[in-house]
PDB file of C-alpha atoms in Angstrom:
ATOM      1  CA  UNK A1445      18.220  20.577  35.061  1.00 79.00           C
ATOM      2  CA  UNK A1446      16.317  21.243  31.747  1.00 81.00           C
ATOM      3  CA  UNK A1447      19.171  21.086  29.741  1.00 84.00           C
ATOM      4  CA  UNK A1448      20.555  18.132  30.716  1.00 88.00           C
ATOM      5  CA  UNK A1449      17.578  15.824  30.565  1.00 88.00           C
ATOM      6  CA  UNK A1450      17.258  17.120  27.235  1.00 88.00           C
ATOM      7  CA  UNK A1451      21.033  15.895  26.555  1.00 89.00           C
ATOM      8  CA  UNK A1452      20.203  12.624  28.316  1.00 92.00           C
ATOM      9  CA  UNK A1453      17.217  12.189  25.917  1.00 90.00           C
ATOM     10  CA  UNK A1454      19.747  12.934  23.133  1.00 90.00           C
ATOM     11  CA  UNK A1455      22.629  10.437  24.277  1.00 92.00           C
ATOM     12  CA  UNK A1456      19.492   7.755  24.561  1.00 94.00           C
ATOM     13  CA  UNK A1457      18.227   8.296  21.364  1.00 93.00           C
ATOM     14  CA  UNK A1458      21.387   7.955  19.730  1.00 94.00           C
ATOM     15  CA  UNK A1459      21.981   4.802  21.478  1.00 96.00           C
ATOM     16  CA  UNK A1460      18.644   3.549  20.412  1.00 95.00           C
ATOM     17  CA  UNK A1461      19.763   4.471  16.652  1.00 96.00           C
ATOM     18  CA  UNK A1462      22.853   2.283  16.774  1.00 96.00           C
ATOM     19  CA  UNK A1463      20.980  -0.783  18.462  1.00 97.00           C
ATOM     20  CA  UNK A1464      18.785  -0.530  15.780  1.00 96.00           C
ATOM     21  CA  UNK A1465      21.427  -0.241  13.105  1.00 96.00           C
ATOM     22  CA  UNK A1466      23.291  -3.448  14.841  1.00 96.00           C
ATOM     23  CA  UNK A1467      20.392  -5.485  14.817  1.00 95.00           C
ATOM     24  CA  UNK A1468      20.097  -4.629  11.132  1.00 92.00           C
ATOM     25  CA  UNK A1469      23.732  -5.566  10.134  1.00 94.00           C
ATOM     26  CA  UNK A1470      23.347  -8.645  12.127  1.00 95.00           C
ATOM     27  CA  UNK A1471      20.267  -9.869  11.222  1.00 92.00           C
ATOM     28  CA  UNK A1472      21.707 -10.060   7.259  1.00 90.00           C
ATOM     29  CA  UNK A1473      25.264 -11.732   8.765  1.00 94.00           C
ATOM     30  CA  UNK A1474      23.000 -14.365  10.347  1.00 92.00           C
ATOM     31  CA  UNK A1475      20.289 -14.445   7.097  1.00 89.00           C
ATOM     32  CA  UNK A1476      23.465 -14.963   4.478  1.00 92.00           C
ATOM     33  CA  UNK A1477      25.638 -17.519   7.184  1.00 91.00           C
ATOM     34  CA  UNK A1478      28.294 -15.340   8.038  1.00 94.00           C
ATOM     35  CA  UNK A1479      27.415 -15.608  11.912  1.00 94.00           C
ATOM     36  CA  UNK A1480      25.866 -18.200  13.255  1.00 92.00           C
ATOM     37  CA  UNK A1481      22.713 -18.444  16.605  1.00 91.00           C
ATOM     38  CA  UNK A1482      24.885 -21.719  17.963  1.00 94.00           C
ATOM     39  CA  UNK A1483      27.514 -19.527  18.833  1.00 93.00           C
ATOM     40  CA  UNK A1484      26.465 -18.354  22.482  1.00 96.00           C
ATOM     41  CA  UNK A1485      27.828 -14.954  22.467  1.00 95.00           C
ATOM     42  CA  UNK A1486      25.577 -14.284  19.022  1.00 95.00           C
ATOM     43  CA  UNK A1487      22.517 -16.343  20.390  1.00 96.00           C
ATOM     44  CA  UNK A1488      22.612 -13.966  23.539  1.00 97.00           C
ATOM     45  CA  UNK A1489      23.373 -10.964  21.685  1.00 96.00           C
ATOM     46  CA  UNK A1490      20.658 -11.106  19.094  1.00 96.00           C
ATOM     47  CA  UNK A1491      18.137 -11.734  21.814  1.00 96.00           C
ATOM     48  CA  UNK A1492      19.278  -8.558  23.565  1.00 96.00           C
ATOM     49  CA  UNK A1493      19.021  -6.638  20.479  1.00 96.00           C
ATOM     50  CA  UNK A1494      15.457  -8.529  20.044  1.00 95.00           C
ATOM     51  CA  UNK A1495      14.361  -8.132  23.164  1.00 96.00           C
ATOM     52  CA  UNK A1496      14.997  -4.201  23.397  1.00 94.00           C
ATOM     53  CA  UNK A1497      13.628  -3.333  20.084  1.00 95.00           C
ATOM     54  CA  UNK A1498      10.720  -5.713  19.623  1.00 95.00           C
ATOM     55  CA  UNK A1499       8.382  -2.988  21.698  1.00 96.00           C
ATOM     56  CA  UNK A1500       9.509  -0.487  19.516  1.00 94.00           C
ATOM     57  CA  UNK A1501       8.600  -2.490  16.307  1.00 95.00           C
ATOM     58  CA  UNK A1502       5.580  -4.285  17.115  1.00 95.00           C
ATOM     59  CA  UNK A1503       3.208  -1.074  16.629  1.00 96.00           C
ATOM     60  CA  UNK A1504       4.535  -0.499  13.176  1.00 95.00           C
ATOM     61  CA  UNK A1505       4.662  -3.904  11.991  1.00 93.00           C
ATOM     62  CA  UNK A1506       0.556  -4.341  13.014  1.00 94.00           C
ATOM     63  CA  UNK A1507       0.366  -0.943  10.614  1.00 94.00           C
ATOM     64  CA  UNK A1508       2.142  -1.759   7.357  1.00 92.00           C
ATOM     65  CA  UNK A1509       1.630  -4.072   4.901  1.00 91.00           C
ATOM     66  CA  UNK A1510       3.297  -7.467   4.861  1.00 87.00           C
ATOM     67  CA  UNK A1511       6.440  -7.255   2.442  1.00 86.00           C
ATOM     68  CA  UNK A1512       7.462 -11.097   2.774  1.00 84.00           C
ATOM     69  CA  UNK A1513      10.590 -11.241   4.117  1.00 80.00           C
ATOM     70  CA  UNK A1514      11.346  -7.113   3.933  1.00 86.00           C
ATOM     71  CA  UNK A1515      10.194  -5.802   7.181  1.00 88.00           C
ATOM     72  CA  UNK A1516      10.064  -2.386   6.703  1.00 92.00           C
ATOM     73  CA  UNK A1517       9.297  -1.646  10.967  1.00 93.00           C
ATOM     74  CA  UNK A1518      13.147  -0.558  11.805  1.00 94.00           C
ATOM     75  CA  UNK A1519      13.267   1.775   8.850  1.00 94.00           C
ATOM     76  CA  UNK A1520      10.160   3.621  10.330  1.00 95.00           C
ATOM     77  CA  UNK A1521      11.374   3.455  13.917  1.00 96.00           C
ATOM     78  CA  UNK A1522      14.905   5.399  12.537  1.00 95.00           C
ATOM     79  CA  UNK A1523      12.998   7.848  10.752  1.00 95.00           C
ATOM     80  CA  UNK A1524      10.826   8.537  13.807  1.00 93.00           C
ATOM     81  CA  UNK A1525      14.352   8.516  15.726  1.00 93.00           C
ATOM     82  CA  UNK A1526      15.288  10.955  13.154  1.00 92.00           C
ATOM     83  CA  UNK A1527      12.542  13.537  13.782  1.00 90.00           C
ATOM     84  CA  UNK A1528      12.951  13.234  17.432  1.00 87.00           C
ATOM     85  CA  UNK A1529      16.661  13.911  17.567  1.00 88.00           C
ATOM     86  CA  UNK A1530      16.399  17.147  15.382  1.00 88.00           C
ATOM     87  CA  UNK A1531      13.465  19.028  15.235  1.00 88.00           C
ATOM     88  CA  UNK A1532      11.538  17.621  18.451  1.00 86.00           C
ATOM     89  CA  UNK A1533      15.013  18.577  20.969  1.00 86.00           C
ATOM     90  CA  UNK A1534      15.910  21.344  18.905  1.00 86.00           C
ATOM     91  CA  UNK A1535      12.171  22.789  19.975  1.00 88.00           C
ATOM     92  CA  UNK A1536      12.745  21.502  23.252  1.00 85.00           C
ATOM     93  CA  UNK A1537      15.713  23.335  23.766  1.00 85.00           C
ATOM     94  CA  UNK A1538      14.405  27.023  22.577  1.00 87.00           C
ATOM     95  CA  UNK A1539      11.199  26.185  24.612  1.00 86.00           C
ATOM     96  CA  UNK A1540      13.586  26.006  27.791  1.00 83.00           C
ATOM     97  CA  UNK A1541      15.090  28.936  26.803  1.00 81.00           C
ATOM     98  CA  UNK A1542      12.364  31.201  25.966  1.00 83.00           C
ATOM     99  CA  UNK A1543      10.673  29.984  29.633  1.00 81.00           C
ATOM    100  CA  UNK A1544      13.891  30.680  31.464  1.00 78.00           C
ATOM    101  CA  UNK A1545      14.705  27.181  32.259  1.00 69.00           C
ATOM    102  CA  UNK A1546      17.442  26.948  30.701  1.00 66.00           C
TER     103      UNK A1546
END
């Protein structure tokens, strides 16, 4: 049971990771023109994207400095993302192990 809420945690964060690396692709397709909001399918995919990771940003954006137009929040979340996936499971998992969990 441990082990795979652990791997659940995993698959999730990994999916958060590549929402958040969408939303970054797209957001400089519809800044240089490439994509457009009219289209329906874009409109209601970029306010998906928003409307999942705009809880996850708002903390970080109330922290750090204003930049202009360079908004630094999704490169913090990924890095977070980054220390979660490894170290954090990794500890996790040998915690379950050493307790007999797993």
């Amino acid at each position: 049971m441990y082990l795979m809420f652990l791997q659940i945690l995993s698959i999730l964060l990994n999916i958060l990771w590549w929402i958040i690396i969408v939303q970054f692709v797209m957001s400089w397709l519809i800044a240089f023109n490439v994509i457009n909001t009219h289209n329906d399918f874009v409109r209601q995919l970029w306010y998906f994207l928003e409307r999942i990771t705009e809880p996850l940003y708002r903390p970080f954006r109330r922290i750090l400095p204003d930049f202009g137009g360079l908004d630094l929040a999704p490169m913090v979340v990924l890095i977070l993302l980054v220390i979660l996936q490894g170290p954090v499971i990794s500890y996790l998992y040998q915690l379950g192990v050493n307790s007999g969990a797993i």
